[in-house]
PDB file of C-alpha atoms in Angstrom:
ATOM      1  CA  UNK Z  98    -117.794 -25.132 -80.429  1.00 50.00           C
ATOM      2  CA  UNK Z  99    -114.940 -26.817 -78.267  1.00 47.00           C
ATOM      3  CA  UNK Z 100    -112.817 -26.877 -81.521  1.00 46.00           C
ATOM      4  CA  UNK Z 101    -113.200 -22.995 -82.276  1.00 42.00           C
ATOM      5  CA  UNK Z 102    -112.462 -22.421 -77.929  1.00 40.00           C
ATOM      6  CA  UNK Z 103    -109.149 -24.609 -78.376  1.00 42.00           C
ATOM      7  CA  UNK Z 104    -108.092 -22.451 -81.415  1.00 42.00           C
ATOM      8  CA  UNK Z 105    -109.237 -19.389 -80.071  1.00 44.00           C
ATOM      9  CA  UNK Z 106    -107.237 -20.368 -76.262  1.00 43.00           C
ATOM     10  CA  UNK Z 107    -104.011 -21.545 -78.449  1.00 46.00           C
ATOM     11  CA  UNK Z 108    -103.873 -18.479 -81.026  1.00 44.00           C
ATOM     12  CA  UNK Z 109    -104.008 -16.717 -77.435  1.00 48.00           C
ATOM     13  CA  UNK Z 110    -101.405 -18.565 -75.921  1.00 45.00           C
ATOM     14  CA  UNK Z 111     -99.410 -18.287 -78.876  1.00 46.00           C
ATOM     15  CA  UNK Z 112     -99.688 -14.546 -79.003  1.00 48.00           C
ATOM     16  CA  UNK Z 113     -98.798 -14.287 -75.027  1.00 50.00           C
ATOM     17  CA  UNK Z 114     -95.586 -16.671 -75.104  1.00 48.00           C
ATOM     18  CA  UNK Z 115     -93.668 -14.339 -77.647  1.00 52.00           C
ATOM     19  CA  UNK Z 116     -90.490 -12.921 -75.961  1.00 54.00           C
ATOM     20  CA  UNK Z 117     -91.639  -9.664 -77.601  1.00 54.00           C
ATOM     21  CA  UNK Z 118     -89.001  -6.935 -76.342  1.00 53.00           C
ATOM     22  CA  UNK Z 119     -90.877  -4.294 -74.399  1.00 55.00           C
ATOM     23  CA  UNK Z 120     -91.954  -0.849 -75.843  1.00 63.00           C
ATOM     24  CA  UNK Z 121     -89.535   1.908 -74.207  1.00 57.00           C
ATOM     25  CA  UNK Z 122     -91.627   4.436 -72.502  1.00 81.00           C
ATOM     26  CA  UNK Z 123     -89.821   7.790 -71.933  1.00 94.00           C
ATOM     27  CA  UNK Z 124     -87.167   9.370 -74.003  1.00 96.00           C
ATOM     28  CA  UNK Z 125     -84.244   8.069 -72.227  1.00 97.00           C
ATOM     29  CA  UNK Z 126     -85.579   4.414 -72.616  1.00 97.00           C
ATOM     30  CA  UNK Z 127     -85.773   5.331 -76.675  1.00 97.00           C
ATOM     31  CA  UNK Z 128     -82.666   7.244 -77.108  1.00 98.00           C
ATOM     32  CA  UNK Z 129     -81.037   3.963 -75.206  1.00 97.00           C
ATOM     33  CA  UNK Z 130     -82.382   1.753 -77.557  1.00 97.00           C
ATOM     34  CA  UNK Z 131     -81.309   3.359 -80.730  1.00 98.00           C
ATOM     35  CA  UNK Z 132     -77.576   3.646 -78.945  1.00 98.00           C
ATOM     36  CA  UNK Z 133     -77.518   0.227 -78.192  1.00 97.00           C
ATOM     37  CA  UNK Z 134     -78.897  -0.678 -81.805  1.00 97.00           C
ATOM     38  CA  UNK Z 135     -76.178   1.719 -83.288  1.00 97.00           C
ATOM     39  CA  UNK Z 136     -78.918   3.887 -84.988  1.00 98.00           C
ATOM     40  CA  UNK Z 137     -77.337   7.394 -83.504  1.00 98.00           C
ATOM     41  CA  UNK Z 138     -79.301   9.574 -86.437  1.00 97.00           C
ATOM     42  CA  UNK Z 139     -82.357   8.082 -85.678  1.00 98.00           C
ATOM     43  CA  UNK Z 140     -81.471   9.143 -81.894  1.00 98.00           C
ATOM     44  CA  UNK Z 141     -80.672  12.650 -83.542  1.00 98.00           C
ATOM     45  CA  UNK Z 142     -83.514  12.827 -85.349  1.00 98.00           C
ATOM     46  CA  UNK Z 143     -86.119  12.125 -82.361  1.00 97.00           C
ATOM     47  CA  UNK Z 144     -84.283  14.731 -80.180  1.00 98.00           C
ATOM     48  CA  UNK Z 145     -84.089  17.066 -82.626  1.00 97.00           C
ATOM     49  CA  UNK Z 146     -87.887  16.825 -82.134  1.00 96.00           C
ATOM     50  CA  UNK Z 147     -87.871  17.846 -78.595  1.00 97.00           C
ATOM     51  CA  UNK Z 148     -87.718  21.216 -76.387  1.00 96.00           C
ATOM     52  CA  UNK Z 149     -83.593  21.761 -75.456  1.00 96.00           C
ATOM     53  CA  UNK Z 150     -84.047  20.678 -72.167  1.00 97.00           C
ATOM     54  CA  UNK Z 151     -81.665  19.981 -69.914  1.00 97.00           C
ATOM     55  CA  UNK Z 152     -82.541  16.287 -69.994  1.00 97.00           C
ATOM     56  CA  UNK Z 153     -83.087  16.322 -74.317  1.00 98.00           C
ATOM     57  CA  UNK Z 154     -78.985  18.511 -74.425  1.00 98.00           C
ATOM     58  CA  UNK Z 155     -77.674  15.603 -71.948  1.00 98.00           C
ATOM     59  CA  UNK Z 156     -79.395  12.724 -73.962  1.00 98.00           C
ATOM     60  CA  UNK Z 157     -77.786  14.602 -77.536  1.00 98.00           C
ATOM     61  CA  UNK Z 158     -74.484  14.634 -75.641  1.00 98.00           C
ATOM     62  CA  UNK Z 159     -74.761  11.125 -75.006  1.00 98.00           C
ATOM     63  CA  UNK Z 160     -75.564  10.530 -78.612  1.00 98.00           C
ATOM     64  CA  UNK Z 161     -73.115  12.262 -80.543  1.00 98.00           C
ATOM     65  CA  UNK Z 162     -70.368  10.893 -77.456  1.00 98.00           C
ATOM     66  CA  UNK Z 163     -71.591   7.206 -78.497  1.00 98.00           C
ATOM     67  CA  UNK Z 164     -71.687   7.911 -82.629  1.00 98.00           C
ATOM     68  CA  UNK Z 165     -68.428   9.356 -82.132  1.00 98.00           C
ATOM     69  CA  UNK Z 166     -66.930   6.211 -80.334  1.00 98.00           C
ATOM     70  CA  UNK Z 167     -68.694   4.004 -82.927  1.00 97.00           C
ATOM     71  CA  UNK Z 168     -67.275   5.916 -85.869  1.00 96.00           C
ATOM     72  CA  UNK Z 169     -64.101   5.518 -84.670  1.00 95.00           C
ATOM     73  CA  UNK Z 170     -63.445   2.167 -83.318  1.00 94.00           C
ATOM     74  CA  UNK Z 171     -66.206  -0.075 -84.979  1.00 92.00           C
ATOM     75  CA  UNK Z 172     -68.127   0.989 -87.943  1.00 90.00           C
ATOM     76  CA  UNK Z 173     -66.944  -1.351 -90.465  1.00 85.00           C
ATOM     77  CA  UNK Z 174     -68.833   0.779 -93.589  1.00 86.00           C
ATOM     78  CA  UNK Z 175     -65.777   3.622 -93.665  1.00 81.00           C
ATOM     79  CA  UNK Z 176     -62.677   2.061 -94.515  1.00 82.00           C
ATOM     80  CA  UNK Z 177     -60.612   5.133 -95.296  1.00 86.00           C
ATOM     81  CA  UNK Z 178     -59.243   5.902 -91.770  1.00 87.00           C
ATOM     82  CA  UNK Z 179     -59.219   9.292 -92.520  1.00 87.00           C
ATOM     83  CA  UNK Z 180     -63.048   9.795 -93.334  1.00 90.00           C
ATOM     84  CA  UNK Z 181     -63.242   7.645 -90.444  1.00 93.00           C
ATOM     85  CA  UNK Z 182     -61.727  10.040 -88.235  1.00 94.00           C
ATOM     86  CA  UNK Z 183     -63.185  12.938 -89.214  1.00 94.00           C
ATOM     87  CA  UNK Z 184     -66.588  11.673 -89.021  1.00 96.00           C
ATOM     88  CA  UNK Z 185     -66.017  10.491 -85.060  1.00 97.00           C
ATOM     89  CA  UNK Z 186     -63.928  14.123 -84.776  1.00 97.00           C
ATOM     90  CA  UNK Z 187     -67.355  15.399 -86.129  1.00 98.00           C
ATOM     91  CA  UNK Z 188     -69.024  14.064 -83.828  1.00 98.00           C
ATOM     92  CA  UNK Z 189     -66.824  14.921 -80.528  1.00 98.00           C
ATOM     93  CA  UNK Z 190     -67.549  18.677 -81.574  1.00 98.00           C
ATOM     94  CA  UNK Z 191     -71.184  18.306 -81.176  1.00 98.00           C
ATOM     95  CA  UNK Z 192     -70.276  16.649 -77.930  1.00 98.00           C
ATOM     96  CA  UNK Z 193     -67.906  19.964 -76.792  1.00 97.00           C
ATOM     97  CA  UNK Z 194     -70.439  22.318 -77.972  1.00 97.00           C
ATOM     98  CA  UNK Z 195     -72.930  20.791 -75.524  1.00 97.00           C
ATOM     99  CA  UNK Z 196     -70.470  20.003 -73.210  1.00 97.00           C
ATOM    100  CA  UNK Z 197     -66.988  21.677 -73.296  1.00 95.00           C
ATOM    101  CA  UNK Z 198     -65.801  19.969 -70.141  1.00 96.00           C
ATOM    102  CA  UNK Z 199     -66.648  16.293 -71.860  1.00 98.00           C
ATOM    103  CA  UNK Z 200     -63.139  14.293 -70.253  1.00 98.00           C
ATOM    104  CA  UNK Z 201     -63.987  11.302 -73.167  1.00 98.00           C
ATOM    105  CA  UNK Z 202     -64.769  13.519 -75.783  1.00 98.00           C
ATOM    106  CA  UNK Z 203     -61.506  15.493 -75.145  1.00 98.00           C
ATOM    107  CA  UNK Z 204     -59.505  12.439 -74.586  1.00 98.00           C
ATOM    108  CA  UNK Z 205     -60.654  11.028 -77.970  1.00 98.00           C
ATOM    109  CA  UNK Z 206     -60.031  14.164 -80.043  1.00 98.00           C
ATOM    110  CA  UNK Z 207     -56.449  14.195 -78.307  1.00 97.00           C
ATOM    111  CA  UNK Z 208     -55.871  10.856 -79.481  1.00 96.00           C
ATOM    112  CA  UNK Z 209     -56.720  11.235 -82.930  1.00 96.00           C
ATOM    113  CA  UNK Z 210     -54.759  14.549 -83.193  1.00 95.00           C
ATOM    114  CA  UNK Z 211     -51.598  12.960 -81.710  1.00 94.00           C
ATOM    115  CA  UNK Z 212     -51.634  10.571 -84.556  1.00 91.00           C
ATOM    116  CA  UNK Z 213     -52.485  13.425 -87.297  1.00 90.00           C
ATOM    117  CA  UNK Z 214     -49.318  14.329 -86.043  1.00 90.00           C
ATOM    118  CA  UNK Z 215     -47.703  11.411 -86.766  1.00 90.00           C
ATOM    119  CA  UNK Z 216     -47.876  12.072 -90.673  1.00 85.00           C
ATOM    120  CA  UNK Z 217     -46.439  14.696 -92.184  1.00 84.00           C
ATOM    121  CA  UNK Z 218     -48.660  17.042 -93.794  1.00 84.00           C
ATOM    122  CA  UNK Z 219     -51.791  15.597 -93.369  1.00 86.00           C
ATOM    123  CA  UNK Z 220     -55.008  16.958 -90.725  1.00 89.00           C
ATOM    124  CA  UNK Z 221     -58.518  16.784 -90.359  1.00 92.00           C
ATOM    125  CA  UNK Z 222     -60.441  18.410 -92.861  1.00 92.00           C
ATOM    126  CA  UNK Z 223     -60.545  22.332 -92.314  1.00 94.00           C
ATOM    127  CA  UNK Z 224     -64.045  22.754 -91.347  1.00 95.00           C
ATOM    128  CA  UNK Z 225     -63.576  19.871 -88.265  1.00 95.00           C
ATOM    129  CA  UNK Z 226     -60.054  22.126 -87.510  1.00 95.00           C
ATOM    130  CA  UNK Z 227     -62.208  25.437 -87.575  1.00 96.00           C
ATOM    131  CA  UNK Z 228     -64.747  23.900 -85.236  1.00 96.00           C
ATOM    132  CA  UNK Z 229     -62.137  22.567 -82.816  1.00 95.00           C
ATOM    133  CA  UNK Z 230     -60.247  26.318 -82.829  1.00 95.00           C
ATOM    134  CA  UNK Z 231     -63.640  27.958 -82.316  1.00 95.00           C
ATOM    135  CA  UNK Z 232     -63.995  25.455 -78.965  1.00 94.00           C
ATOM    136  CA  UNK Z 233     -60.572  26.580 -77.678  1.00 92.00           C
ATOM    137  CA  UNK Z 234     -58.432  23.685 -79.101  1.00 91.00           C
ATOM    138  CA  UNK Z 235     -54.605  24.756 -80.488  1.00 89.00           C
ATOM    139  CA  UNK Z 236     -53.331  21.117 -82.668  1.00 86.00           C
TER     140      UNK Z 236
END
């Protein structure tokens, strides 16, 4: 009997003392945690679950700001620096279309078009320079 208390305390102990990482509760606390893990379209995916409220459109903005960012300066998987930039360009025009007055969105998009412009014949694809016309950008 004292032999099946001392396993039954230490299996308890043992389950108790893991530095288990604690379950986010609301939306924000789970769209933070995919951010911060780098897993953006699993962020996508779970707001794309949710009513377009103002806090779900903030929370996408957030998203596609952070993908965007990630894209461009540290996703190792693209090496062709043009995919690369398209993808994060991609990305900054679901940020504009939430949120047309996005100052690191803008800033980003200016900086990737200033060196576009640095080689000769050579742009984003068409459909990114489309979607950046459409939002009221002239490159």
């Amino acid at each position: 009997m004292k032999k099946l208390l001392l396993l039954a305390l230490s299996v308890g102990f043992l389950a108790c003392s893991q530095n288990k990482a604690p379950e986010p509760k609301n939306l924000e606390q789970q769209i933070d945690a995919f951010i911060k893990a780098d897993q953006y379209t699993d962020a996508l995916t779970l707001l794309s679950t949710k009513e377009e409220t103002p806090e779900v459109l903030k929370l996408k903005e957030a998203t596609y700001l952070n993908y965007g960012l990630f894209l461009e300066y540290r996703d190792s998987n693209i090496t062709n620096m043009r995919d690369k930039m398209n993808s994060a360009l991609k990305q900054y025009v679901e940020v504009l279309k939430l949120n047309v007055q996005n100052q690191k969105a803008i800033t980003e998009i200016d900086q990737i078009m200033g060196i576009y412009s640095t080689f000769p014949n050579r742009t984003p694809d068409e459909d990114v320079m489309k979607e950046l016309k459409a939002l009221g950008f002239n490159y």
